[in-house]
Coordinates of C-alpha atoms in Angstrom, one line a residue:
M239 CA 3.9 -6.8 -1.3
N240 CA 4.1 -3.0 -1.0
K241 CA 1.2 -0.4 -0.6
E242 CA 1.6 3.3 -1.1
L243 CA -1.0 5.8 -0.4
I244 CA -0.7 8.9 -2.6
I245 CA -2.5 12.1 -1.7
R246 CA -3.1 15.0 -4.1
S247 CA -4.9 18.0 -2.3
G248 CA -6.8 20.7 -4.7
S249 CA -8.4 23.7 -3.5
S250 CA -12.0 22.1 -2.8
E251 CA -11.3 18.4 -3.2
V252 CA -8.6 15.7 -1.9
D253 CA -7.7 12.7 -4.2
F254 CA -6.5 9.5 -3.0
A255 CA -4.7 6.8 -5.0
L256 CA -3.9 3.5 -3.4
L257 CA -0.6 1.7 -5.1
K258 CA -0.2 -2.0 -4.7
D259 CA 3.5 -2.9 -6.1
G260 CA 3.1 0.5 -8.1
K261 CA -0.1 -0.4 -9.6
L262 CA -3.3 1.7 -8.9
I263 CA -6.0 -0.4 -7.2
E264 CA -8.0 2.3 -5.6
L265 CA -9.0 5.7 -6.4
H266 CA -11.1 8.1 -3.9
K267 CA -12.2 11.7 -4.0
E268 CA -13.2 13.4 -1.0
K269 CA -14.9 17.0 -1.6
D270 CA -15.3 19.6 0.9
N271 CA -19.1 20.0 0.1
N272 CA -19.9 16.5 0.5
N273 CA -22.6 16.5 3.6
F274 CA -23.5 12.8 2.9
V275 CA -20.8 10.6 3.4
V276 CA -21.1 6.6 4.3
G277 CA -21.0 6.4 8.1
D278 CA -22.2 9.8 8.8
I279 CA -25.2 10.2 11.6
M280 CA -27.7 12.7 11.1
L281 CA -30.6 14.0 13.2
A282 CA -33.3 13.7 11.1
K283 CA -37.1 14.1 10.7
I284 CA -39.5 11.3 9.5
R285 CA -41.4 12.9 6.4
K286 CA -43.9 10.1 5.4
P287 CA -44.2 6.5 6.3
V288 CA -45.3 4.5 3.3
Q289 CA -47.0 1.3 4.1
G290 CA -46.8 0.1 0.7
L291 CA -43.2 0.0 0.4
N292 CA -42.8 -0.8 4.4
A293 CA -40.5 2.2 4.7
A294 CA -40.1 5.7 5.3
F295 CA -38.9 9.0 3.5
V296 CA -36.6 10.7 6.0
N297 CA -35.7 14.5 5.3
V298 CA -31.9 14.5 6.0
G299 CA -31.2 17.8 4.6
Y300 CA -30.7 16.4 1.0
E301 CA -32.6 17.7 -1.9
K302 CA -34.3 14.1 -2.2
D303 CA -35.7 12.6 0.9
A304 CA -33.4 9.5 2.2
F305 CA -34.8 6.1 2.2
L306 CA -35.3 4.0 5.3
H307 CA -36.5 0.7 5.1
Y308 CA -38.3 -1.3 7.8
H309 CA -35.3 -4.0 7.9
D310 CA -33.0 -1.3 8.4
L311 CA -34.8 0.2 11.6
G312 CA -32.9 -2.3 14.0
P313 CA -34.7 -4.2 16.6
Q314 CA -34.0 -1.7 19.5
L315 CA -35.9 1.2 17.6
A316 CA -38.2 2.1 20.4
S317 CA -35.2 2.5 22.7
L318 CA -33.4 4.8 20.2
M319 CA -36.7 6.8 19.6
K320 CA -37.1 7.4 23.3
F321 CA -33.5 8.0 23.9
V322 CA -33.5 10.8 20.9
K323 CA -36.4 12.3 22.4
R324 CA -35.0 12.5 26.2
V325 CA -31.5 13.7 25.0
S326 CA -33.2 16.1 22.5
T327 CA -35.2 18.0 25.1
G328 CA -32.5 18.1 27.7
K329 CA -34.1 15.6 30.1
L330 CA -31.0 13.0 30.0
K331 CA -27.9 14.2 30.7
S332 CA -25.8 10.7 31.1
F333 CA -25.2 9.0 27.6
N334 CA -23.5 5.6 28.6
L335 CA -26.5 3.6 28.5
K336 CA -25.9 1.8 31.7
D337 CA -29.0 2.9 33.6
F338 CA -31.1 3.8 30.1
P339 CA -34.2 1.6 30.5
F340 CA -34.7 -0.3 27.4
E341 CA -37.7 -0.7 25.5
A342 CA -39.1 -4.1 23.9
D343 CA -37.6 -5.1 20.5
I344 CA -39.7 -4.4 17.5
D345 CA -41.3 -7.1 15.3
K346 CA -38.9 -8.1 12.9
N347 CA -41.9 -8.6 10.3
G348 CA -43.8 -5.5 11.5
S349 CA -45.2 -2.7 9.4
I350 CA -43.5 0.7 9.2
T351 CA -46.5 2.5 10.0
D352 CA -46.6 0.8 13.5
V353 CA -43.4 2.2 14.7
L354 CA -42.9 5.5 13.0
K355 CA -45.0 8.6 12.5
A356 CA -44.5 11.8 10.4
N357 CA -42.4 14.6 11.6
Q358 CA -40.9 12.4 14.5
P359 CA -37.0 13.0 15.2
I360 CA -34.8 10.1 14.7
L361 CA -31.1 9.5 14.7
V362 CA -30.1 7.8 11.4
Q363 CA -26.8 6.8 9.5
I364 CA -25.9 7.0 5.9
A365 CA -25.5 3.7 4.4
K366 CA -25.4 4.6 0.8
E367 CA -24.6 7.9 -0.7
P368 CA -26.9 9.7 -3.0
I369 CA -26.6 7.9 -6.3
S370 CA -28.0 9.4 -9.7
T371 CA -31.7 10.6 -9.1
K372 CA -31.9 8.8 -5.6
G373 CA -31.6 10.2 -2.1
P374 CA -29.3 8.8 0.6
R375 CA -30.3 5.2 1.6
I376 CA -30.2 5.4 5.6
S377 CA -30.3 2.8 8.6
S378 CA -31.4 3.8 12.4
E379 CA -28.9 0.5 13.2
L380 CA -26.2 2.8 14.0
S381 CA -22.3 1.8 14.2
I382 CA -19.2 3.7 15.0
A383 CA -16.0 2.3 13.3
G384 CA -12.7 2.3 15.1
R385 CA -9.3 0.9 14.2
Y386 CA -10.0 -2.5 16.0
L387 CA -13.6 -2.2 17.0
V388 CA -17.1 -0.9 15.8
L389 CA -19.3 0.2 18.6
M390 CA -23.0 -0.4 18.3
P391 CA -25.5 1.4 20.7
F392 CA -28.6 -0.2 21.8
S393 CA -27.5 -3.6 21.3
D394 CA -25.6 -6.4 23.5
R395 CA -24.1 -8.2 20.8
I396 CA -20.3 -9.3 20.4
S397 CA -19.3 -10.5 17.0
I398 CA -15.8 -11.2 15.5
S399 CA -14.8 -10.7 11.9
Q400 CA -15.3 -13.6 9.7
K401 CA -11.7 -13.4 8.3
I402 CA -10.4 -14.2 11.8
E403 CA -10.4 -18.1 11.3
E404 CA -8.6 -19.6 14.2
K405 CA -11.0 -20.7 17.0
E406 CA -8.7 -20.0 19.7
E407 CA -8.1 -16.2 18.7
K408 CA -12.0 -15.7 18.4
D409 CA -12.6 -17.2 21.7
R410 CA -9.8 -15.1 23.1
L411 CA -11.0 -11.8 21.8
K412 CA -14.6 -12.6 22.7
R413 CA -13.5 -12.9 26.4
L414 CA -11.5 -9.9 26.4
I415 CA -14.5 -7.7 24.9
Q416 CA -16.8 -9.2 27.2
S417 CA -14.6 -7.8 30.1
I418 CA -14.5 -4.2 28.8
R419 CA -17.8 -3.9 26.7
P420 CA -19.9 -1.2 28.5
K421 CA -23.6 -2.2 29.2
G422 CA -26.0 -1.1 26.5
F423 CA -23.3 -1.4 23.8
G424 CA -22.6 -3.9 21.4
V425 CA -19.2 -4.4 19.7
I426 CA -17.9 -6.0 16.4
V427 CA -14.1 -7.0 16.4
R428 CA -12.7 -6.2 13.1
T429 CA -9.9 -8.3 11.5
V430 CA -7.1 -6.1 12.3
A431 CA -7.7 -6.7 15.9
H432 CA -6.1 -10.2 15.3
G433 CA -3.5 -10.7 18.3
K434 CA -4.0 -7.3 19.9
K435 CA -3.8 -7.0 23.5
V436 CA -6.7 -5.8 26.0
A437 CA -4.9 -2.2 26.3
E438 CA -5.1 -1.7 22.8
L439 CA -8.6 -2.8 22.3
D440 CA -9.8 -0.8 25.4
K441 CA -8.1 2.6 24.2
D442 CA -10.0 2.2 20.9
L443 CA -13.0 1.3 22.7
Q444 CA -12.8 4.4 24.8
N445 CA -12.2 6.6 21.9
L446 CA -15.6 5.3 20.1
L447 CA -17.4 6.1 23.5
N448 CA -16.2 9.5 23.5
R449 CA -17.4 10.1 19.9
W450 CA -20.8 8.6 21.0
K451 CA -20.8 11.1 23.9
T452 CA -19.7 13.9 22.1
M453 CA -22.4 13.4 19.5
C454 CA -25.0 13.1 22.1
K455 CA -23.9 16.7 23.5
K456 CA -24.9 18.4 20.3
M457 CA -28.2 17.0 20.2
P458 CA -30.0 19.3 22.1
R459 CA -28.7 22.4 20.4
A460 CA -28.7 20.7 16.9
H461 CA -31.6 21.9 14.5
I462 CA -33.4 19.4 12.4
P463 CA -32.3 18.0 10.2
S464 CA -28.3 18.2 10.7
K465 CA -25.3 16.1 11.0
V466 CA -24.2 15.3 14.4
L467 CA -21.3 12.9 13.8
S468 CA -19.2 12.9 10.8
E469 CA -17.3 10.0 9.4
M470 CA -13.4 10.4 9.4
N471 CA -12.1 12.1 6.4
R472 CA -11.0 9.8 3.8
A473 CA -7.5 9.7 4.3
S474 CA -8.0 8.7 8.2
S475 CA -11.0 6.2 6.9
I476 CA -8.5 4.3 4.3
L477 CA -5.7 4.2 7.0
R478 CA -8.2 3.0 9.5
D479 CA -9.6 0.2 7.5
L480 CA -6.5 -0.7 5.0
F481 CA -3.3 0.2 7.2
N482 CA -1.0 -2.9 7.8
D483 CA 2.8 -3.6 7.9
S484 CA 2.8 -3.7 4.0
F485 CA 2.6 -0.1 3.9
T486 CA 5.8 1.4 2.8
G487 CA 4.8 5.0 1.8
I488 CA 2.3 7.8 2.5
H489 CA 3.0 10.8 0.1
V490 CA 0.9 13.9 0.6
D491 CA 1.4 17.1 -1.3
D492 CA -0.5 19.4 1.3
E493 CA 1.4 20.1 4.8
I494 CA -1.6 20.6 6.8
L495 CA -3.3 17.2 6.0
Y496 CA 0.6 15.8 6.4
Y497 CA 0.5 16.5 9.9
Q498 CA -3.2 15.3 10.4
I499 CA -2.0 12.1 8.9
K500 CA 1.1 11.8 11.1
D501 CA -0.9 12.5 14.1
Y502 CA -3.5 9.7 13.2
L503 CA -0.6 7.4 12.4
Q504 CA 1.1 8.2 15.7
E505 CA -2.3 6.9 17.4
I506 CA -2.8 3.4 15.4
A507 CA 1.0 2.6 14.3
P508 CA 3.6 4.8 15.8
Q509 CA 6.4 2.5 14.7
K510 CA 5.2 3.3 11.0
E511 CA 5.0 7.2 11.5
S512 CA 8.3 7.6 9.5
I513 CA 6.8 6.5 6.2
V514 CA 4.6 9.8 5.8
K515 CA 6.3 12.1 3.6
L516 CA 5.6 15.4 2.5
Y517 CA 5.8 16.0 -1.2
E518 CA 7.6 19.4 -2.3
S519 CA 8.7 18.7 -5.8
S520 CA 7.3 21.0 -8.6
T521 CA 6.2 18.1 -10.6
P522 CA 2.5 17.2 -9.8
I523 CA 2.4 14.3 -7.4
F524 CA 0.0 12.1 -9.5
E525 CA 2.5 12.6 -12.5
K526 CA 5.6 11.8 -10.4
F527 CA 4.2 8.2 -9.4
G528 CA 2.7 7.5 -12.6
I529 CA -0.9 7.8 -11.6
E530 CA -2.2 10.0 -14.2
R531 CA -0.9 7.3 -16.8
Q532 CA -2.6 4.5 -15.0
I533 CA -5.7 6.6 -14.9
K534 CA -5.8 7.2 -18.7
T535 CA -5.4 3.3 -19.1
S536 CA -7.5 2.2 -16.8
F537 CA -10.8 3.9 -17.2
G538 CA -11.8 3.4 -20.9
K539 CA -14.3 0.8 -22.4
T540 CA -11.4 -1.3 -23.3
V541 CA -8.8 -2.3 -20.7
S542 CA -5.5 -4.0 -21.5
T543 CA -4.1 -6.5 -19.3
T544 CA -0.5 -8.1 -19.3
K545 CA 0.4 -10.4 -21.9
G546 CA -1.8 -9.0 -24.7
A547 CA -5.3 -10.0 -23.1
Y548 CA -7.8 -7.3 -22.7
L549 CA -11.3 -6.5 -21.1
I550 CA -14.2 -4.9 -22.8
I551 CA -16.3 -3.2 -20.0
E552 CA -20.1 -2.3 -20.7
H553 CA -22.4 -0.3 -18.5
T554 CA -26.2 -0.8 -18.4
E555 CA -28.9 0.3 -16.4
A556 CA -29.4 -3.3 -14.8
M557 CA -26.0 -4.4 -14.6
H558 CA -22.2 -4.2 -15.7
V559 CA -21.0 -6.6 -18.1
I560 CA -17.3 -7.3 -18.7
D561 CA -16.1 -9.5 -21.6
V562 CA -12.6 -11.2 -21.6
N563 CA -10.6 -11.5 -24.8
S564 CA -7.5 -13.4 -25.4
G565 CA -5.8 -10.6 -27.6
N566 CA -2.5 -12.0 -29.1
R567 CA -2.2 -14.9 -26.4
S568 CA -3.7 -17.4 -29.1
N569 CA -0.3 -18.9 -29.9
K570 CA 1.4 -18.7 -26.7
A571 CA 0.4 -22.1 -25.0
K572 CA 0.1 -25.7 -26.3
T573 CA -3.4 -25.9 -26.2
Q574 CA -6.8 -23.9 -26.4
E575 CA -7.6 -24.9 -23.0
A576 CA -4.2 -24.1 -21.5
T577 CA -4.6 -20.7 -23.3
A578 CA -7.9 -20.0 -21.8
L579 CA -6.8 -20.7 -18.4
E580 CA -3.9 -18.5 -18.6
V581 CA -5.9 -15.5 -20.0
N582 CA -8.8 -16.0 -17.6
L583 CA -6.4 -16.2 -14.5
I584 CA -4.8 -12.9 -15.9
A585 CA -8.3 -11.2 -16.5
A586 CA -9.6 -12.5 -13.2
S587 CA -7.1 -10.4 -11.4
E588 CA -7.9 -7.3 -13.8
V589 CA -11.4 -7.8 -12.9
A590 CA -10.9 -7.7 -9.4
R591 CA -9.1 -4.5 -9.7
Q592 CA -11.4 -2.9 -11.7
L593 CA -14.3 -3.4 -9.2
R594 CA -12.3 -1.6 -6.6
L595 CA -11.0 1.1 -8.8
R596 CA -14.1 2.0 -10.3
D597 CA -16.2 1.2 -7.3
M598 CA -18.5 -0.7 -9.5
G599 CA -21.5 -1.9 -7.6
G600 CA -24.8 -4.0 -8.1
I601 CA -24.6 -7.1 -10.5
I602 CA -21.5 -7.7 -12.6
V603 CA -21.2 -10.5 -15.3
V604 CA -18.3 -11.6 -16.4
D605 CA -18.0 -13.6 -19.8
F606 CA -14.7 -15.4 -19.4
I607 CA -13.2 -17.7 -22.2
D608 CA -14.9 -21.0 -22.3
M609 CA -13.1 -23.8 -20.5
S610 CA -14.3 -27.3 -20.8
D611 CA -12.3 -28.8 -17.8
G612 CA -14.2 -28.5 -14.6
E613 CA -11.0 -28.4 -12.4
N614 CA -9.8 -25.5 -14.4
R615 CA -13.4 -23.7 -13.8
R616 CA -12.6 -24.3 -10.1
K617 CA -9.0 -22.7 -10.3
L618 CA -10.6 -19.7 -11.8
Y619 CA -13.3 -19.6 -9.3
E620 CA -11.0 -19.6 -6.5
H621 CA -8.4 -17.4 -7.9
L622 CA -11.1 -14.6 -8.2
K623 CA -12.2 -15.0 -4.8
E624 CA -8.5 -14.9 -3.5
E625 CA -8.1 -11.6 -5.6
M626 CA -11.1 -10.1 -4.2
K627 CA -10.3 -10.7 -0.5
E628 CA -9.0 -7.4 -0.1
D629 CA -12.1 -5.7 -1.3
R630 CA -13.7 -3.8 1.6
A631 CA -17.1 -3.6 -0.4
K632 CA -19.7 -6.7 0.5
H633 CA -19.7 -9.0 -2.4
K634 CA -20.6 -12.3 -3.2
I635 CA -19.2 -14.5 -6.2
L636 CA -21.1 -17.4 -8.0
P637 CA -19.1 -20.6 -9.5
P638 CA -18.7 -20.2 -13.4
S639 CA -21.4 -21.8 -15.2
K640 CA -20.7 -24.0 -18.0
F641 CA -20.8 -20.9 -20.6
G642 CA -18.1 -19.4 -18.7
L643 CA -20.1 -16.8 -17.1
I644 CA -19.5 -15.5 -13.4
Q645 CA -22.0 -13.6 -11.7
I646 CA -21.0 -11.2 -9.0
T647 CA -22.9 -8.8 -6.6
R648 CA -21.0 -6.0 -5.0
Q649 CA -22.3 -3.5 -2.6
R650 CA -22.9 -0.1 -4.0
V651 CA -22.6 2.6 -1.3
R652 CA -21.5 5.8 -3.3
P653 CA -21.5 6.8 -6.9
E654 CA -19.1 4.8 -9.3
R655 CA -15.9 6.3 -10.2
N656 CA -16.2 7.3 -14.0
I657 CA -13.4 9.1 -15.3
K658 CA -13.4 10.4 -19.1
T659 CA -10.4 9.0 -20.8
R660 CA -11.2 10.5 -24.3
E661 CA -9.7 14.0 -25.3
E662 CA -11.2 16.7 -27.4
N663 CA -9.5 16.4 -30.9
P664 CA -7.1 19.2 -31.7
G665 CA -7.2 18.5 -35.4
S666 CA -11.0 18.5 -35.8
N667 CA -14.1 18.3 -33.9
G668 CA -15.3 15.4 -31.8
E669 CA -13.0 13.1 -29.5
I670 CA -10.1 11.0 -29.7
E671 CA -8.2 8.5 -27.3
A672 CA -5.6 10.0 -25.0
P673 CA -2.1 9.7 -26.6
I674 CA -1.0 7.4 -23.8
T675 CA -3.7 4.8 -24.8
L676 CA -2.6 5.2 -28.5
I677 CA 0.8 4.2 -27.4
N678 CA -0.6 1.1 -25.9
K679 CA -2.3 0.3 -28.8
M680 CA 0.9 0.4 -31.0
T681 CA 2.8 -1.6 -28.4
F682 CA 0.0 -4.3 -28.6
E683 CA 0.1 -4.5 -32.5
L684 CA 3.8 -4.3 -32.6
E685 CA 4.0 -7.6 -30.6
K686 CA 1.4 -9.1 -33.0
I687 CA 3.6 -8.1 -36.0
V688 CA 6.6 -9.7 -34.3
Q689 CA 5.0 -12.8 -33.5
S690 CA 3.5 -13.2 -37.0
K691 CA 7.1 -12.7 -38.6
K692 CA 5.5 -10.4 -41.2
H693 CA 8.4 -8.1 -40.8
K694 CA 11.3 -9.6 -42.9
N695 CA 12.0 -6.3 -44.4
G696 CA 12.2 -4.4 -41.3
I697 CA 9.5 -2.4 -39.4
V698 CA 8.8 1.3 -40.0
L699 CA 6.3 3.3 -37.9
N700 CA 5.0 6.6 -39.8
A701 CA 3.2 8.9 -37.3
H702 CA 2.2 12.3 -36.3
P703 CA 5.6 14.6 -35.5
F704 CA 4.2 15.0 -31.8
I705 CA 3.6 11.2 -31.5
A706 CA 7.0 10.4 -33.2
A707 CA 8.7 12.7 -30.7
Y708 CA 6.8 11.0 -27.8
I709 CA 7.9 7.5 -29.0
T710 CA 11.8 8.5 -29.6
K711 CA 12.6 11.0 -26.9
G712 CA 13.8 10.4 -23.5
F713 CA 15.7 7.7 -21.6
P714 CA 14.5 5.0 -21.7
S715 CA 12.1 5.8 -24.6
V716 CA 9.2 4.1 -25.6
R717 CA 11.3 2.9 -28.9
S718 CA 14.0 1.3 -26.6
K719 CA 11.7 -0.5 -24.6
W720 CA 10.2 -2.0 -27.8
F721 CA 13.9 -3.0 -28.8
L722 CA 14.6 -4.5 -25.4
E723 CA 11.3 -6.7 -25.6
H724 CA 11.3 -7.8 -29.0
K725 CA 15.2 -7.5 -30.3
K726 CA 13.7 -5.5 -33.1
W727 CA 14.6 -1.8 -34.1
V728 CA 11.4 0.0 -35.2
K729 CA 12.4 2.9 -37.6
V730 CA 10.0 6.0 -36.7
Q731 CA 9.2 8.4 -39.4
P732 CA 7.4 11.8 -38.8
R733 CA 4.4 12.6 -40.9
D734 CA 3.1 15.8 -41.3
A735 CA 0.2 15.0 -43.3
Y736 CA -0.9 12.6 -40.4
T737 CA -3.7 13.5 -37.9
Y738 CA -2.8 13.6 -34.5
L739 CA -3.5 9.9 -33.9
E740 CA -3.0 8.4 -37.2
Y741 CA -0.4 5.8 -37.6
R742 CA 0.8 3.1 -39.8
F743 CA 3.3 0.1 -39.4
K744 CA 5.1 -0.4 -42.9
D745 CA 8.0 -2.2 -44.0
K746 CA 11.1 -0.8 -45.6
N747 CA 9.7 -0.7 -48.9
G748 CA 6.9 1.6 -47.7
T749 CA 4.1 -1.6 -47.8
N750 CA 1.4 -1.5 -45.2
I751 CA 2.1 -4.3 -42.4
K752 CA -1.5 -5.8 -41.6
V753 CA -1.5 -6.4 -38.3
P754 CA -2.7 -9.9 -37.4
V755 CA -6.3 -10.4 -35.8

């Protein structure tokens, strides 16, 4: 498994594409003017506690007030509020919490009006970016993430990532953290800390403490509301959370960003610094690595998978619904059950990819093809869980029902990636599918025709001259690939009378070949 990070820099935004064995699995965008990123810490002001919601609306500087629920306050809220007041007024000069007198924990079943009052200053962290008409979702239980550790002020808890399963390693890491943890701070040990020595962990911890102290120094001069600690830029946060030995390349088309990433990689993995490359070709970087093509074919309502199966992805106000279709796989396996299992396994891999790629959150219901064998349903469930292991968003997957439905909940922390894949029709009003999507449809239809053996008199494709040229030109051309795949030569005839995306498969006698359903 090889991973590559491709970074395209524009005038006001940066796009990040994560490839796994050449296939696009994550796509992110960072805008210069985005002041409300998950992980940012804000010095804010309570606008109004609402007893009926057991929550408060908080002014963080966004056009809509942020939402702070009682359960997101954290048990040490009283200590946090006391700390903020003393630091903001300049009465507290030491920020290490070693000698700071902690207050009693708040009641976990208490009321918001008992602990918060209007116009109080408070430190909060963005837990969910503004989505649609809603303001940010925030928490006052602060955390600062590093490469190996997450620092939690006003806590004494040490937690080890659940993905580290060996008891001996968990015990080792817990002992190490206990020996270096400063008083007044809790620590979460991340998965990538597995096998690391105390010196590496301590260096990461000191970096996090320095970020905390830098933030506290800003507070006496900061106006309310304002940002006092920024989450890392998206490139560094992706590397911090995902980087491992499977990364084989990081390609950047901006020189300043190139040096920033090299410096960051020098800190976390100096032996891999050489994989960072400055891209200087005249061909756009996303074109060079085939990302634009994958975007066009991955973000529509219909998503094709390998071997002819496809997904239909529908969005409703309440949930996302994904339908799995076998396409032209119906004649490939010996039994209907075997076909269903094969298609479902292929579809599960694509579903896991689509959730990360589009950053879909909330409730997702996947309608897989029905399978009567309980063992096959178990295989599908385990395969989907395995495919979603690398997903950073918190998620839960329920076993398939007897109807073939699998329900997934996935944490939604930022707006879903929604890329328009239809284009303006150059021949008339309205919109049409992108040309690359058309080529995919042709490819699937051709495979169905070849399988049905309805081509004894040869296969001729009539298409608009632009599309005909796209299919026949270049090496290897689309037509050459068809020949290698199906051992059938397709004669392509340009037709000036056709609209831009109109095409017909015919035999040599000029009779239309009906594409099997």
